[in-house]
Amino acid sequence: MPQYFRFATLAFLAAAASCGRGSKASETAPEARPFASYAMQRIIVTPTAYVRVSSDSMGWVQAMGGNRATARLLDSAIARALDDRGLAQRWVMPPALVRAHERNRNYATDPYALGLEPLRSANFVSGSKFGEPLSSQLRTMIALEADVRMVLLPIELRFEKVGAGTRAALRAALVDPRLAEARWVGEVRSENAGTSAMALAAIGQRLADLFAAP
């Protein structure tokens, strides 16, 4: 093969490989704001339902006052992160859900008594359907709020050892109660954190990042 054609062929193959790598990267790169289209809607955010203690080797849950206190601290961290992005003012946060329940205990859903246990399973994934009692509970919840269709569920928080550090991870879901279907199920994680407060703040930021930039 003449030297010119040999160089031209090598250049073509290198360019093709580069294009191929770029295409693959664009296909696999995660979206920075996968739920940005929901940011301008009204969304209900329920309280954190569960805190797993078994993996908490640092004893952070106990130091924060136990499972319930830790869950409420995470709720506050999530609310602060959403407020920083201007979302909390439009969305329906846990305190508003509590007030709705206190006004009408015979009808309104208790936000601290949702049937979320099946959603903790690894088998519950994006696109999964959920049944009773959760489907009725969430339909009642959105019926009391104008222009709400989606519900963001912080399902389970855990702390886990990673190398020499500890990080927090939150299993969460974005669901459509009218269809009784999960639009998204996944985890948000903090980096290794020096304190529990830092870990919870990072989880709040990561969850809010899915919807809007800081």
mmCIF file with all atom_site columns, C-alpha atoms in Angstrom:
data_model
loop_
_atom_site.group_PDB
_atom_site.id
_atom_site.type_symbol
_atom_site.label_atom_id
_atom_site.label_alt_id
_atom_site.label_comp_id
_atom_site.label_asym_id
_atom_site.label_entity_id
_atom_site.label_seq_id
_atom_site.pdbx_PDB_ins_code
_atom_site.Cartn_x
_atom_site.Cartn_y
_atom_site.Cartn_z
_atom_site.occupancy
_atom_site.B_iso_or_equiv
_atom_site.pdbx_formal_charge
_atom_site.auth_seq_id
_atom_site.auth_comp_id
_atom_site.auth_asym_id
_atom_site.auth_atom_id
_atom_site.pdbx_PDB_model_num
ATOM 1   C CA . MET A 1 1   ? 0.000   0.000  0.000  1.00 0.00 ? 1   MET A CA 1
ATOM 2   C CA . PRO A 1 2   ? 1.430   3.476  -0.876 1.00 0.00 ? 2   PRO A CA 1
ATOM 3   C CA . GLN A 1 3   ? 2.550   5.431  2.161  1.00 0.00 ? 3   GLN A CA 1
ATOM 4   C CA . TYR A 1 4   ? -0.030  8.196  1.580  1.00 0.00 ? 4   TYR A CA 1
ATOM 5   C CA . PHE A 1 5   ? -2.957  5.765  1.548  1.00 0.00 ? 5   PHE A CA 1
ATOM 6   C CA . ARG A 1 6   ? -1.563  3.940  4.608  1.00 0.00 ? 6   ARG A CA 1
ATOM 7   C CA . PHE A 1 7   ? -1.471  7.208  6.581  1.00 0.00 ? 7   PHE A CA 1
ATOM 8   C CA . ALA A 1 8   ? -4.936  8.213  5.343  1.00 0.00 ? 8   ALA A CA 1
ATOM 9   C CA . THR A 1 9   ? -6.389  4.860  6.404  1.00 0.00 ? 9   THR A CA 1
ATOM 10  C CA . LEU A 1 10  ? -4.845  5.108  9.864  1.00 0.00 ? 10  LEU A CA 1
ATOM 11  C CA . ALA A 1 11  ? -6.185  8.636  10.279 1.00 0.00 ? 11  ALA A CA 1
ATOM 12  C CA . PHE A 1 12  ? -9.679  7.518  9.240  1.00 0.00 ? 12  PHE A CA 1
ATOM 13  C CA . LEU A 1 13  ? -9.661  4.611  11.694 1.00 0.00 ? 13  LEU A CA 1
ATOM 14  C CA . ALA A 1 14  ? -8.472  6.870  14.523 1.00 0.00 ? 14  ALA A CA 1
ATOM 15  C CA . ALA A 1 15  ? -11.217 9.391  13.780 1.00 0.00 ? 15  ALA A CA 1
ATOM 16  C CA . ALA A 1 16  ? -13.839 6.647  13.660 1.00 0.00 ? 16  ALA A CA 1
ATOM 17  C CA . ALA A 1 17  ? -12.698 5.259  16.997 1.00 0.00 ? 17  ALA A CA 1
ATOM 18  C CA . SER A 1 18  ? -12.802 8.730  18.515 1.00 0.00 ? 18  SER A CA 1
ATOM 19  C CA . CYS A 1 19  ? -16.355 9.268  17.266 1.00 0.00 ? 19  CYS A CA 1
ATOM 20  C CA . GLY A 1 20  ? -17.365 5.917  18.616 1.00 0.00 ? 20  GLY A CA 1
ATOM 21  C CA . ARG A 1 21  ? -15.995 6.735  22.035 1.00 0.00 ? 21  ARG A CA 1
ATOM 22  C CA . GLY A 1 22  ? -17.772 10.088 22.040 1.00 0.00 ? 22  GLY A CA 1
ATOM 23  C CA . SER A 1 23  ? -21.080 8.472  21.088 1.00 0.00 ? 23  SER A CA 1
ATOM 24  C CA . LYS A 1 24  ? -20.805 5.892  23.838 1.00 0.00 ? 24  LYS A CA 1
ATOM 25  C CA . ALA A 1 25  ? -19.936 8.546  26.388 1.00 0.00 ? 25  ALA A CA 1
ATOM 26  C CA . SER A 1 26  ? -22.964 10.637 25.429 1.00 0.00 ? 26  SER A CA 1
ATOM 27  C CA . GLU A 1 27  ? -25.224 7.599  25.694 1.00 0.00 ? 27  GLU A CA 1
ATOM 28  C CA . THR A 1 28  ? -24.030 6.599  29.151 1.00 0.00 ? 28  THR A CA 1
ATOM 29  C CA . ALA A 1 29  ? -23.429 9.998  30.759 1.00 0.00 ? 29  ALA A CA 1
ATOM 30  C CA . PRO A 1 30  ? -26.133 10.703 33.365 1.00 0.00 ? 30  PRO A CA 1
ATOM 31  C CA . GLU A 1 31  ? -28.290 13.774 33.003 1.00 0.00 ? 31  GLU A CA 1
ATOM 32  C CA . ALA A 1 32  ? -27.261 16.546 35.361 1.00 0.00 ? 32  ALA A CA 1
ATOM 33  C CA . ARG A 1 33  ? -30.899 17.471 36.107 1.00 0.00 ? 33  ARG A CA 1
ATOM 34  C CA . PRO A 1 34  ? -32.977 14.429 35.084 1.00 0.00 ? 34  PRO A CA 1
ATOM 35  C CA . PHE A 1 35  ? -36.171 15.844 36.617 1.00 0.00 ? 35  PHE A CA 1
ATOM 36  C CA . ALA A 1 36  ? -35.771 19.476 35.596 1.00 0.00 ? 36  ALA A CA 1
ATOM 37  C CA . SER A 1 37  ? -39.108 19.300 33.754 1.00 0.00 ? 37  SER A CA 1
ATOM 38  C CA . TYR A 1 38  ? -40.833 18.717 37.097 1.00 0.00 ? 38  TYR A CA 1
ATOM 39  C CA . ALA A 1 39  ? -39.208 21.647 38.872 1.00 0.00 ? 39  ALA A CA 1
ATOM 40  C CA . MET A 1 40  ? -41.933 24.125 37.922 1.00 0.00 ? 40  MET A CA 1
ATOM 41  C CA . GLN A 1 41  ? -44.722 21.753 38.954 1.00 0.00 ? 41  GLN A CA 1
ATOM 42  C CA . ARG A 1 42  ? -46.127 21.337 42.449 1.00 0.00 ? 42  ARG A CA 1
ATOM 43  C CA . ILE A 1 43  ? -44.765 18.169 44.036 1.00 0.00 ? 43  ILE A CA 1
ATOM 44  C CA . ILE A 1 44  ? -45.528 16.637 47.413 1.00 0.00 ? 44  ILE A CA 1
ATOM 45  C CA . VAL A 1 45  ? -42.476 15.673 49.475 1.00 0.00 ? 45  VAL A CA 1
ATOM 46  C CA . THR A 1 46  ? -43.243 13.144 52.201 1.00 0.00 ? 46  THR A CA 1
ATOM 47  C CA . PRO A 1 47  ? -41.226 12.675 55.402 1.00 0.00 ? 47  PRO A CA 1
ATOM 48  C CA . THR A 1 48  ? -38.324 10.228 55.453 1.00 0.00 ? 48  THR A CA 1
ATOM 49  C CA . ALA A 1 49  ? -39.899 6.896  56.324 1.00 0.00 ? 49  ALA A CA 1
ATOM 50  C CA . TYR A 1 50  ? -37.071 4.623  57.518 1.00 0.00 ? 50  TYR A CA 1
ATOM 51  C CA . VAL A 1 51  ? -33.561 4.873  58.915 1.00 0.00 ? 51  VAL A CA 1
ATOM 52  C CA . ARG A 1 52  ? -31.435 1.731  58.782 1.00 0.00 ? 52  ARG A CA 1
ATOM 53  C CA . VAL A 1 53  ? -29.292 1.296  61.866 1.00 0.00 ? 53  VAL A CA 1
ATOM 54  C CA . SER A 1 54  ? -27.569 -2.011 61.056 1.00 0.00 ? 54  SER A CA 1
ATOM 55  C CA . SER A 1 55  ? -24.904 -0.394 58.841 1.00 0.00 ? 55  SER A CA 1
ATOM 56  C CA . ASP A 1 56  ? -24.288 2.608  61.125 1.00 0.00 ? 56  ASP A CA 1
ATOM 57  C CA . SER A 1 57  ? -20.843 1.647  62.405 1.00 0.00 ? 57  SER A CA 1
ATOM 58  C CA . MET A 1 58  ? -20.135 5.226  63.540 1.00 0.00 ? 58  MET A CA 1
ATOM 59  C CA . GLY A 1 59  ? -23.156 5.336  65.849 1.00 0.00 ? 59  GLY A CA 1
ATOM 60  C CA . TRP A 1 60  ? -24.415 8.510  64.182 1.00 0.00 ? 60  TRP A CA 1
ATOM 61  C CA . VAL A 1 61  ? -28.096 7.559  64.406 1.00 0.00 ? 61  VAL A CA 1
ATOM 62  C CA . GLN A 1 62  ? -27.903 7.057  68.153 1.00 0.00 ? 62  GLN A CA 1
ATOM 63  C CA . ALA A 1 63  ? -25.920 10.268 68.553 1.00 0.00 ? 63  ALA A CA 1
ATOM 64  C CA . MET A 1 64  ? -28.634 12.188 66.687 1.00 0.00 ? 64  MET A CA 1
ATOM 65  C CA . GLY A 1 65  ? -31.329 10.882 69.004 1.00 0.00 ? 65  GLY A CA 1
ATOM 66  C CA . GLY A 1 66  ? -32.452 7.687  67.273 1.00 0.00 ? 66  GLY A CA 1
ATOM 67  C CA . ASN A 1 67  ? -34.263 6.753  64.089 1.00 0.00 ? 67  ASN A CA 1
ATOM 68  C CA . ARG A 1 68  ? -37.107 9.230  64.279 1.00 0.00 ? 68  ARG A CA 1
ATOM 69  C CA . ALA A 1 69  ? -34.927 12.198 65.169 1.00 0.00 ? 69  ALA A CA 1
ATOM 70  C CA . THR A 1 70  ? -32.478 11.317 62.389 1.00 0.00 ? 70  THR A CA 1
ATOM 71  C CA . ALA A 1 71  ? -35.294 11.102 59.852 1.00 0.00 ? 71  ALA A CA 1
ATOM 72  C CA . ARG A 1 72  ? -36.602 14.517 60.888 1.00 0.00 ? 72  ARG A CA 1
ATOM 73  C CA . LEU A 1 73  ? -33.115 16.008 60.594 1.00 0.00 ? 73  LEU A CA 1
ATOM 74  C CA . LEU A 1 74  ? -32.897 14.674 57.049 1.00 0.00 ? 74  LEU A CA 1
ATOM 75  C CA . ASP A 1 75  ? -36.320 16.165 56.278 1.00 0.00 ? 75  ASP A CA 1
ATOM 76  C CA . SER A 1 76  ? -34.977 19.536 57.388 1.00 0.00 ? 76  SER A CA 1
ATOM 77  C CA . ALA A 1 77  ? -31.855 19.131 55.248 1.00 0.00 ? 77  ALA A CA 1
ATOM 78  C CA . ILE A 1 78  ? -33.987 18.291 52.209 1.00 0.00 ? 78  ILE A CA 1
ATOM 79  C CA . ALA A 1 79  ? -36.261 21.275 52.855 1.00 0.00 ? 79  ALA A CA 1
ATOM 80  C CA . ARG A 1 80  ? -33.267 23.633 53.110 1.00 0.00 ? 80  ARG A CA 1
ATOM 81  C CA . ALA A 1 81  ? -31.799 22.349 49.841 1.00 0.00 ? 81  ALA A CA 1
ATOM 82  C CA . LEU A 1 82  ? -35.117 22.706 48.022 1.00 0.00 ? 82  LEU A CA 1
ATOM 83  C CA . ASP A 1 83  ? -35.617 26.170 49.505 1.00 0.00 ? 83  ASP A CA 1
ATOM 84  C CA . ASP A 1 84  ? -32.191 27.233 48.239 1.00 0.00 ? 84  ASP A CA 1
ATOM 85  C CA . ARG A 1 85  ? -33.416 26.398 44.746 1.00 0.00 ? 85  ARG A CA 1
ATOM 86  C CA . GLY A 1 86  ? -36.751 28.157 45.132 1.00 0.00 ? 86  GLY A CA 1
ATOM 87  C CA . LEU A 1 87  ? -38.703 24.893 45.063 1.00 0.00 ? 87  LEU A CA 1
ATOM 88  C CA . ALA A 1 88  ? -39.905 24.554 48.655 1.00 0.00 ? 88  ALA A CA 1
ATOM 89  C CA . GLN A 1 89  ? -42.215 27.574 48.297 1.00 0.00 ? 89  GLN A CA 1
ATOM 90  C CA . ARG A 1 90  ? -44.164 25.876 45.493 1.00 0.00 ? 90  ARG A CA 1
ATOM 91  C CA . TRP A 1 91  ? -43.950 22.295 46.680 1.00 0.00 ? 91  TRP A CA 1
ATOM 92  C CA . VAL A 1 92  ? -45.917 20.703 49.497 1.00 0.00 ? 92  VAL A CA 1
ATOM 93  C CA . MET A 1 93  ? -43.504 19.852 52.291 1.00 0.00 ? 93  MET A CA 1
ATOM 94  C CA . PRO A 1 94  ? -43.987 17.539 55.316 1.00 0.00 ? 94  PRO A CA 1
ATOM 95  C CA . PRO A 1 95  ? -45.176 20.271 57.750 1.00 0.00 ? 95  PRO A CA 1
ATOM 96  C CA . ALA A 1 96  ? -48.016 21.162 55.367 1.00 0.00 ? 96  ALA A CA 1
ATOM 97  C CA . LEU A 1 97  ? -48.970 17.474 55.114 1.00 0.00 ? 97  LEU A CA 1
ATOM 98  C CA . VAL A 1 98  ? -49.063 17.257 58.908 1.00 0.00 ? 98  VAL A CA 1
ATOM 99  C CA . ARG A 1 99  ? -51.321 20.318 59.133 1.00 0.00 ? 99  ARG A CA 1
ATOM 100 C CA . ALA A 1 100 ? -53.692 18.851 56.526 1.00 0.00 ? 100 ALA A CA 1
ATOM 101 C CA . HIS A 1 101 ? -53.918 15.628 58.517 1.00 0.00 ? 101 HIS A CA 1
ATOM 102 C CA . GLU A 1 102 ? -54.530 17.455 61.795 1.00 0.00 ? 102 GLU A CA 1
ATOM 103 C CA . ARG A 1 103 ? -57.355 19.475 60.214 1.00 0.00 ? 103 ARG A CA 1
ATOM 104 C CA . ASN A 1 104 ? -59.134 16.357 58.954 1.00 0.00 ? 104 ASN A CA 1
ATOM 105 C CA . ARG A 1 105 ? -57.990 13.174 60.663 1.00 0.00 ? 105 ARG A CA 1
ATOM 106 C CA . ASN A 1 106 ? -60.968 11.224 59.343 1.00 0.00 ? 106 ASN A CA 1
ATOM 107 C CA . TYR A 1 107 ? -59.977 11.725 55.720 1.00 0.00 ? 107 TYR A CA 1
ATOM 108 C CA . ALA A 1 108 ? -56.489 13.181 55.245 1.00 0.00 ? 108 ALA A CA 1
ATOM 109 C CA . THR A 1 109 ? -53.517 10.841 55.073 1.00 0.00 ? 109 THR A CA 1
ATOM 110 C CA . ASP A 1 110 ? -51.109 10.674 57.979 1.00 0.00 ? 110 ASP A CA 1
ATOM 111 C CA . PRO A 1 111 ? -47.752 11.408 56.295 1.00 0.00 ? 111 PRO A CA 1
ATOM 112 C CA . TYR A 1 112 ? -45.946 9.433  59.008 1.00 0.00 ? 112 TYR A CA 1
ATOM 113 C CA . ALA A 1 113 ? -47.996 6.277  58.447 1.00 0.00 ? 113 ALA A CA 1
ATOM 114 C CA . LEU A 1 114 ? -47.526 5.598  54.730 1.00 0.00 ? 114 LEU A CA 1
ATOM 115 C CA . GLY A 1 115 ? -47.345 1.982  53.575 1.00 0.00 ? 115 GLY A CA 1
ATOM 116 C CA . LEU A 1 116 ? -43.838 2.238  52.142 1.00 0.00 ? 116 LEU A CA 1
ATOM 117 C CA . GLU A 1 117 ? -42.446 -1.085 53.334 1.00 0.00 ? 117 GLU A CA 1
ATOM 118 C CA . PRO A 1 118 ? -42.749 -2.796 49.869 1.00 0.00 ? 118 PRO A CA 1
ATOM 119 C CA . LEU A 1 119 ? -40.777 0.075  48.310 1.00 0.00 ? 119 LEU A CA 1
ATOM 120 C CA . ARG A 1 120 ? -37.714 -0.805 50.377 1.00 0.00 ? 120 ARG A CA 1
ATOM 121 C CA . SER A 1 121 ? -37.237 -3.989 48.352 1.00 0.00 ? 121 SER A CA 1
ATOM 122 C CA . ALA A 1 122 ? -34.603 -4.086 45.599 1.00 0.00 ? 122 ALA A CA 1
ATOM 123 C CA . ASN A 1 123 ? -37.318 -5.550 43.378 1.00 0.00 ? 123 ASN A CA 1
ATOM 124 C CA . PHE A 1 124 ? -39.205 -2.266 43.436 1.00 0.00 ? 124 PHE A CA 1
ATOM 125 C CA . VAL A 1 125 ? -37.686 -0.360 40.526 1.00 0.00 ? 125 VAL A CA 1
ATOM 126 C CA . SER A 1 126 ? -38.593 2.437  38.152 1.00 0.00 ? 126 SER A CA 1
ATOM 127 C CA . GLY A 1 127 ? -41.822 1.582  36.368 1.00 0.00 ? 127 GLY A CA 1
ATOM 128 C CA . SER A 1 128 ? -43.064 -0.664 39.170 1.00 0.00 ? 128 SER A CA 1
ATOM 129 C CA . LYS A 1 129 ? -46.675 -0.477 40.304 1.00 0.00 ? 129 LYS A CA 1
ATOM 130 C CA . PHE A 1 130 ? -47.601 -0.225 43.972 1.00 0.00 ? 130 PHE A CA 1
ATOM 131 C CA . GLY A 1 131 ? -50.786 -1.378 45.640 1.00 0.00 ? 131 GLY A CA 1
ATOM 132 C CA . GLU A 1 132 ? -52.775 -0.775 48.786 1.00 0.00 ? 132 GLU A CA 1
ATOM 133 C CA . PRO A 1 133 ? -52.673 0.880  51.203 1.00 0.00 ? 133 PRO A CA 1
ATOM 134 C CA . LEU A 1 134 ? -50.126 3.225  49.625 1.00 0.00 ? 134 LEU A CA 1
ATOM 135 C CA . SER A 1 135 ? -52.077 3.851  46.415 1.00 0.00 ? 135 SER A CA 1
ATOM 136 C CA . SER A 1 136 ? -55.159 5.076  48.319 1.00 0.00 ? 136 SER A CA 1
ATOM 137 C CA . GLN A 1 137 ? -53.062 7.023  50.800 1.00 0.00 ? 137 GLN A CA 1
ATOM 138 C CA . LEU A 1 138 ? -51.258 8.980  48.077 1.00 0.00 ? 138 LEU A CA 1
ATOM 139 C CA . ARG A 1 139 ? -54.382 9.549  45.981 1.00 0.00 ? 139 ARG A CA 1
ATOM 140 C CA . THR A 1 140 ? -56.051 11.063 49.029 1.00 0.00 ? 140 THR A CA 1
ATOM 141 C CA . MET A 1 141 ? -52.967 13.168 49.672 1.00 0.00 ? 141 MET A CA 1
ATOM 142 C CA . ILE A 1 142 ? -52.869 14.720 46.201 1.00 0.00 ? 142 ILE A CA 1
ATOM 143 C CA . ALA A 1 143 ? -56.653 15.224 46.197 1.00 0.00 ? 143 ALA A CA 1
ATOM 144 C CA . LEU A 1 144 ? -56.259 17.759 49.007 1.00 0.00 ? 144 LEU A CA 1
ATOM 145 C CA . GLU A 1 145 ? -53.618 19.778 47.152 1.00 0.00 ? 145 GLU A CA 1
ATOM 146 C CA . ALA A 1 146 ? -54.302 21.824 44.046 1.00 0.00 ? 146 ALA A CA 1
ATOM 147 C CA . ASP A 1 147 ? -52.332 21.048 40.882 1.00 0.00 ? 147 ASP A CA 1
ATOM 148 C CA . VAL A 1 148 ? -50.296 18.211 42.391 1.00 0.00 ? 148 VAL A CA 1
ATOM 149 C CA . ARG A 1 149 ? -49.635 15.037 40.438 1.00 0.00 ? 149 ARG A CA 1
ATOM 150 C CA . MET A 1 150 ? -46.272 13.723 41.588 1.00 0.00 ? 150 MET A CA 1
ATOM 151 C CA . VAL A 1 151 ? -45.016 12.670 45.023 1.00 0.00 ? 151 VAL A CA 1
ATOM 152 C CA . LEU A 1 152 ? -41.364 12.473 46.063 1.00 0.00 ? 152 LEU A CA 1
ATOM 153 C CA . LEU A 1 153 ? -40.830 9.725  48.648 1.00 0.00 ? 153 LEU A CA 1
ATOM 154 C CA . PRO A 1 154 ? -37.633 9.663  50.753 1.00 0.00 ? 154 PRO A CA 1
ATOM 155 C CA . ILE A 1 155 ? -37.892 5.968  51.619 1.00 0.00 ? 155 ILE A CA 1
ATOM 156 C CA . GLU A 1 156 ? -34.851 4.849  53.590 1.00 0.00 ? 156 GLU A CA 1
ATOM 157 C CA . LEU A 1 157 ? -31.678 6.490  54.863 1.00 0.00 ? 157 LEU A CA 1
ATOM 158 C CA . ARG A 1 158 ? -28.578 4.551  55.806 1.00 0.00 ? 158 ARG A CA 1
ATOM 159 C CA . PHE A 1 159 ? -24.985 5.293  56.745 1.00 0.00 ? 159 PHE A CA 1
ATOM 160 C CA . GLU A 1 160 ? -22.286 3.065  55.326 1.00 0.00 ? 160 GLU A CA 1
ATOM 161 C CA . LYS A 1 161 ? -18.574 2.632  55.749 1.00 0.00 ? 161 LYS A CA 1
ATOM 162 C CA . VAL A 1 162 ? -16.548 3.352  52.607 1.00 0.00 ? 162 VAL A CA 1
ATOM 163 C CA . GLY A 1 163 ? -12.817 2.860  53.030 1.00 0.00 ? 163 GLY A CA 1
ATOM 164 C CA . ALA A 1 164 ? -11.690 5.024  55.925 1.00 0.00 ? 164 ALA A CA 1
ATOM 165 C CA . GLY A 1 165 ? -14.793 7.226  55.797 1.00 0.00 ? 165 GLY A CA 1
ATOM 166 C CA . THR A 1 166 ? -18.554 7.136  56.175 1.00 0.00 ? 166 THR A CA 1
ATOM 167 C CA . ARG A 1 167 ? -21.185 8.320  53.761 1.00 0.00 ? 167 ARG A CA 1
ATOM 168 C CA . ALA A 1 168 ? -24.974 8.564  53.732 1.00 0.00 ? 168 ALA A CA 1
ATOM 169 C CA . ALA A 1 169 ? -27.267 7.023  51.125 1.00 0.00 ? 169 ALA A CA 1
ATOM 170 C CA . LEU A 1 170 ? -30.970 7.668  50.613 1.00 0.00 ? 170 LEU A CA 1
ATOM 171 C CA . ARG A 1 171 ? -33.301 5.387  48.691 1.00 0.00 ? 171 ARG A CA 1
ATOM 172 C CA . ALA A 1 172 ? -36.032 7.533  47.164 1.00 0.00 ? 172 ALA A CA 1
ATOM 173 C CA . ALA A 1 173 ? -38.807 7.350  44.590 1.00 0.00 ? 173 ALA A CA 1
ATOM 174 C CA . LEU A 1 174 ? -40.764 9.767  42.437 1.00 0.00 ? 174 LEU A CA 1
ATOM 175 C CA . VAL A 1 175 ? -44.260 8.344  41.955 1.00 0.00 ? 175 VAL A CA 1
ATOM 176 C CA . ASP A 1 176 ? -47.497 9.102  40.156 1.00 0.00 ? 176 ASP A CA 1
ATOM 177 C CA . PRO A 1 177 ? -50.343 8.220  42.547 1.00 0.00 ? 177 PRO A CA 1
ATOM 178 C CA . ARG A 1 178 ? -53.019 8.389  39.834 1.00 0.00 ? 178 ARG A CA 1
ATOM 179 C CA . LEU A 1 179 ? -51.321 5.562  37.970 1.00 0.00 ? 179 LEU A CA 1
ATOM 180 C CA . ALA A 1 180 ? -49.948 3.940  41.178 1.00 0.00 ? 180 ALA A CA 1
ATOM 181 C CA . GLU A 1 181 ? -46.604 3.809  39.396 1.00 0.00 ? 181 GLU A CA 1
ATOM 182 C CA . ALA A 1 182 ? -43.019 4.761  40.171 1.00 0.00 ? 182 ALA A CA 1
ATOM 183 C CA . ARG A 1 183 ? -41.562 7.112  37.591 1.00 0.00 ? 183 ARG A CA 1
ATOM 184 C CA . TRP A 1 184 ? -38.130 6.752  39.206 1.00 0.00 ? 184 TRP A CA 1
ATOM 185 C CA . VAL A 1 185 ? -36.569 4.717  42.002 1.00 0.00 ? 185 VAL A CA 1
ATOM 186 C CA . GLY A 1 186 ? -32.934 5.199  42.942 1.00 0.00 ? 186 GLY A CA 1
ATOM 187 C CA . GLU A 1 187 ? -30.359 6.281  45.487 1.00 0.00 ? 187 GLU A CA 1
ATOM 188 C CA . VAL A 1 188 ? -28.589 9.541  46.176 1.00 0.00 ? 188 VAL A CA 1
ATOM 189 C CA . ARG A 1 189 ? -25.331 9.386  48.120 1.00 0.00 ? 189 ARG A CA 1
ATOM 190 C CA . SER A 1 190 ? -23.078 11.822 49.875 1.00 0.00 ? 190 SER A CA 1
ATOM 191 C CA . GLU A 1 191 ? -19.313 11.823 49.665 1.00 0.00 ? 191 GLU A CA 1
ATOM 192 C CA . ASN A 1 192 ? -17.433 10.562 52.701 1.00 0.00 ? 192 ASN A CA 1
ATOM 193 C CA . ALA A 1 193 ? -18.368 12.945 55.495 1.00 0.00 ? 193 ALA A CA 1
ATOM 194 C CA . GLY A 1 194 ? -16.708 13.885 58.739 1.00 0.00 ? 194 GLY A CA 1
ATOM 195 C CA . THR A 1 195 ? -19.971 14.417 60.617 1.00 0.00 ? 195 THR A CA 1
ATOM 196 C CA . SER A 1 196 ? -23.550 13.253 60.413 1.00 0.00 ? 196 SER A CA 1
ATOM 197 C CA . ALA A 1 197 ? -24.728 16.827 59.825 1.00 0.00 ? 197 ALA A CA 1
ATOM 198 C CA . MET A 1 198 ? -22.451 17.126 56.785 1.00 0.00 ? 198 MET A CA 1
ATOM 199 C CA . ALA A 1 199 ? -23.707 13.811 55.422 1.00 0.00 ? 199 ALA A CA 1
ATOM 200 C CA . LEU A 1 200 ? -27.378 14.778 55.783 1.00 0.00 ? 200 LEU A CA 1
ATOM 201 C CA . ALA A 1 201 ? -26.797 18.190 54.222 1.00 0.00 ? 201 ALA A CA 1
ATOM 202 C CA . ALA A 1 202 ? -25.098 16.512 51.249 1.00 0.00 ? 202 ALA A CA 1
ATOM 203 C CA . ILE A 1 203 ? -28.022 14.121 50.802 1.00 0.00 ? 203 ILE A CA 1
ATOM 204 C CA . GLY A 1 204 ? -30.435 17.042 50.738 1.00 0.00 ? 204 GLY A CA 1
ATOM 205 C CA . GLN A 1 205 ? -28.311 18.783 48.119 1.00 0.00 ? 205 GLN A CA 1
ATOM 206 C CA . ARG A 1 206 ? -27.981 15.671 45.959 1.00 0.00 ? 206 ARG A CA 1
ATOM 207 C CA . LEU A 1 207 ? -31.730 15.070 46.006 1.00 0.00 ? 207 LEU A CA 1
ATOM 208 C CA . ALA A 1 208 ? -32.472 18.676 45.097 1.00 0.00 ? 208 ALA A CA 1
ATOM 209 C CA . ASP A 1 209 ? -29.824 18.510 42.345 1.00 0.00 ? 209 ASP A CA 1
ATOM 210 C CA . LEU A 1 210 ? -32.063 16.071 40.466 1.00 0.00 ? 210 LEU A CA 1
ATOM 211 C CA . PHE A 1 211 ? -34.572 18.888 39.919 1.00 0.00 ? 211 PHE A CA 1
ATOM 212 C CA . ALA A 1 212 ? -32.714 22.207 39.847 1.00 0.00 ? 212 ALA A CA 1
ATOM 213 C CA . ALA A 1 213 ? -29.262 23.766 40.052 1.00 0.00 ? 213 ALA A CA 1
ATOM 214 C CA . PRO A 1 214 ? -28.164 25.456 43.287 1.00 0.00 ? 214 PRO A CA 1
#
